[in-house]
């Protein structure tokens, strides 16, 4: 029965566990699916953004930017090694500069000789002053730059500053590959530096730096980098004003131009990676090369919108051009070149497959399920215990009825046999008749005891078994019961030993006698005939102990606690078919406890048992 319950509980638990597990797995799959969908949508957004920007570029290349350029974009046009940039300040430096102006040969020979060979700076200056008034602004710019230098060398800073001031009015006029304005600013800075004029140096270097960052000057990369580094050195810090996106655009324009010079296809598009990615497209009609460049803003924006994902563009060789890739990535969505018709693969990755946010919910659900299974197990256990107890009681009662009927049957059979003999009055000898009478007396006494025992038990169960306590001589009571028992026990030997000075107790003589009788009966019943039984009484601390010892079958340790329960019969008793109802010891315990005492048992299977009644005493005798 218990096994059945256990199996049922286990099965139900397993079913609940399996259902829960399926539920969790489904939940996880759903979350993952949702995340994949989000990733797909983001991939579409990123690809869409790239498409739009590329379409815009195509149109710009077609119209040559006549309809205006989008914010941040730069259009380059080149014809025979000349480059035009729009907007003009779109780049910080240019891939190439316009051809340098032609200055008539030998114009500065005289001044150079005075400056470098004779080191007569004043003479050189006066020679240059004339040239500085030339009508050709290139000659004027060149002369003013040299003039300022000579004044400086001659130790005439004011004059040098004046020359630089004049030079700076020439603005973008190129002097030795640099704009006049830049040469003038740089000259002034280095003069202030030499003069240790920190205030003026700071101001002028600040202007120089800002102008460099504005992209208004035509410079090549090396000049730009040199000038920026120098301005920063003078400023002794890195100013906040940076070139912004223009730096990336300028670098991209430089690379694009170099590639074109090396011979790239007549039409194409590309992307330059880095912190600020730049998209570029170009086309040429043989004569003119047009290119458009712009920060890959649309891509960046789409990336930002993408949320917790990372997006990247991958080129043909699997190199990451821009963006980032999650490592390790749990989810991955790709838009290949074949499907997008773009020259790159768009790759979106996510480290989170959507299941992370479920963890808390899953823990809760798992805990709930575990609790449910535990509850089921507990309930199953309790029910199965209750049921098996119930069944054990039912079994005991069935055994009891069988045992009682059996107990009644044998004395009744003897009595009815003797009654028949009496009826016929056929006794072979007077001795037979006397034996018949003896049996009749014994069996009726047995029947009476049986019925009284059952009635006592019924009273005990109903709680109406009151004991009439009266002063009682324990020794005398024991002696009486033993003698009576000895008389009726054929063949058994009872040895009695009574200590002296036993206390008087308060007790119900009849009930206690019945208890002792029961113990004696058991001792004989569970011993091999002829039985030997020892009855001892002793006293200590005013307590009377009555001990009944036998050398019978003994009681297994596991049964010793149960033998005092009503209806309980030992395994040995049942196996050997010893008569009994299982009520004896229950009654003995009831009587002893009713007297405020206890009953103990010591027993070893095969060696015998000792039952001890311990009763609180009154005064010693
Ligand atoms: P029963 O009618 O079966 O004797 P009891 O309540 O008197 O019922 O005893 C309960 C059980 O205790 C017995 O069935 C028997 O197994 C065991 N028992 C009692 N007394 C003894 C004894 N002296 N020796 C061995 N077993 C005993």
PDB file of N, CA, C and O in Angstrom, residues 101 214 236:
ATOM      1  N   UNK A 101      52.911  78.979 -57.564  1.00  0.00           N
ATOM      2  CA  UNK A 101      52.996  80.095 -58.520  1.00  0.00           C
ATOM      3  C   UNK A 101      54.418  80.223 -59.069  1.00  0.00           C
ATOM      4  O   UNK A 101      55.375  79.850 -58.387  1.00  0.00           O
ATOM      5  N   UNK A 214      39.779  74.866 -38.443  1.00  0.00           N
ATOM      6  CA  UNK A 214      38.600  75.279 -39.211  1.00  0.00           C
ATOM      7  C   UNK A 214      38.646  74.767 -40.647  1.00  0.00           C
ATOM      8  O   UNK A 214      37.629  74.715 -41.318  1.00  0.00           O
ATOM      9  N   UNK A 236      51.053  74.740 -25.010  1.00  0.00           N
ATOM     10  CA  UNK A 236      51.399  73.844 -23.886  1.00  0.00           C
ATOM     11  C   UNK A 236      50.204  73.006 -23.400  1.00  0.00           C
ATOM     12  O   UNK A 236      50.126  72.614 -22.263  1.00  0.00           O
TER      13      UNK A 236
END
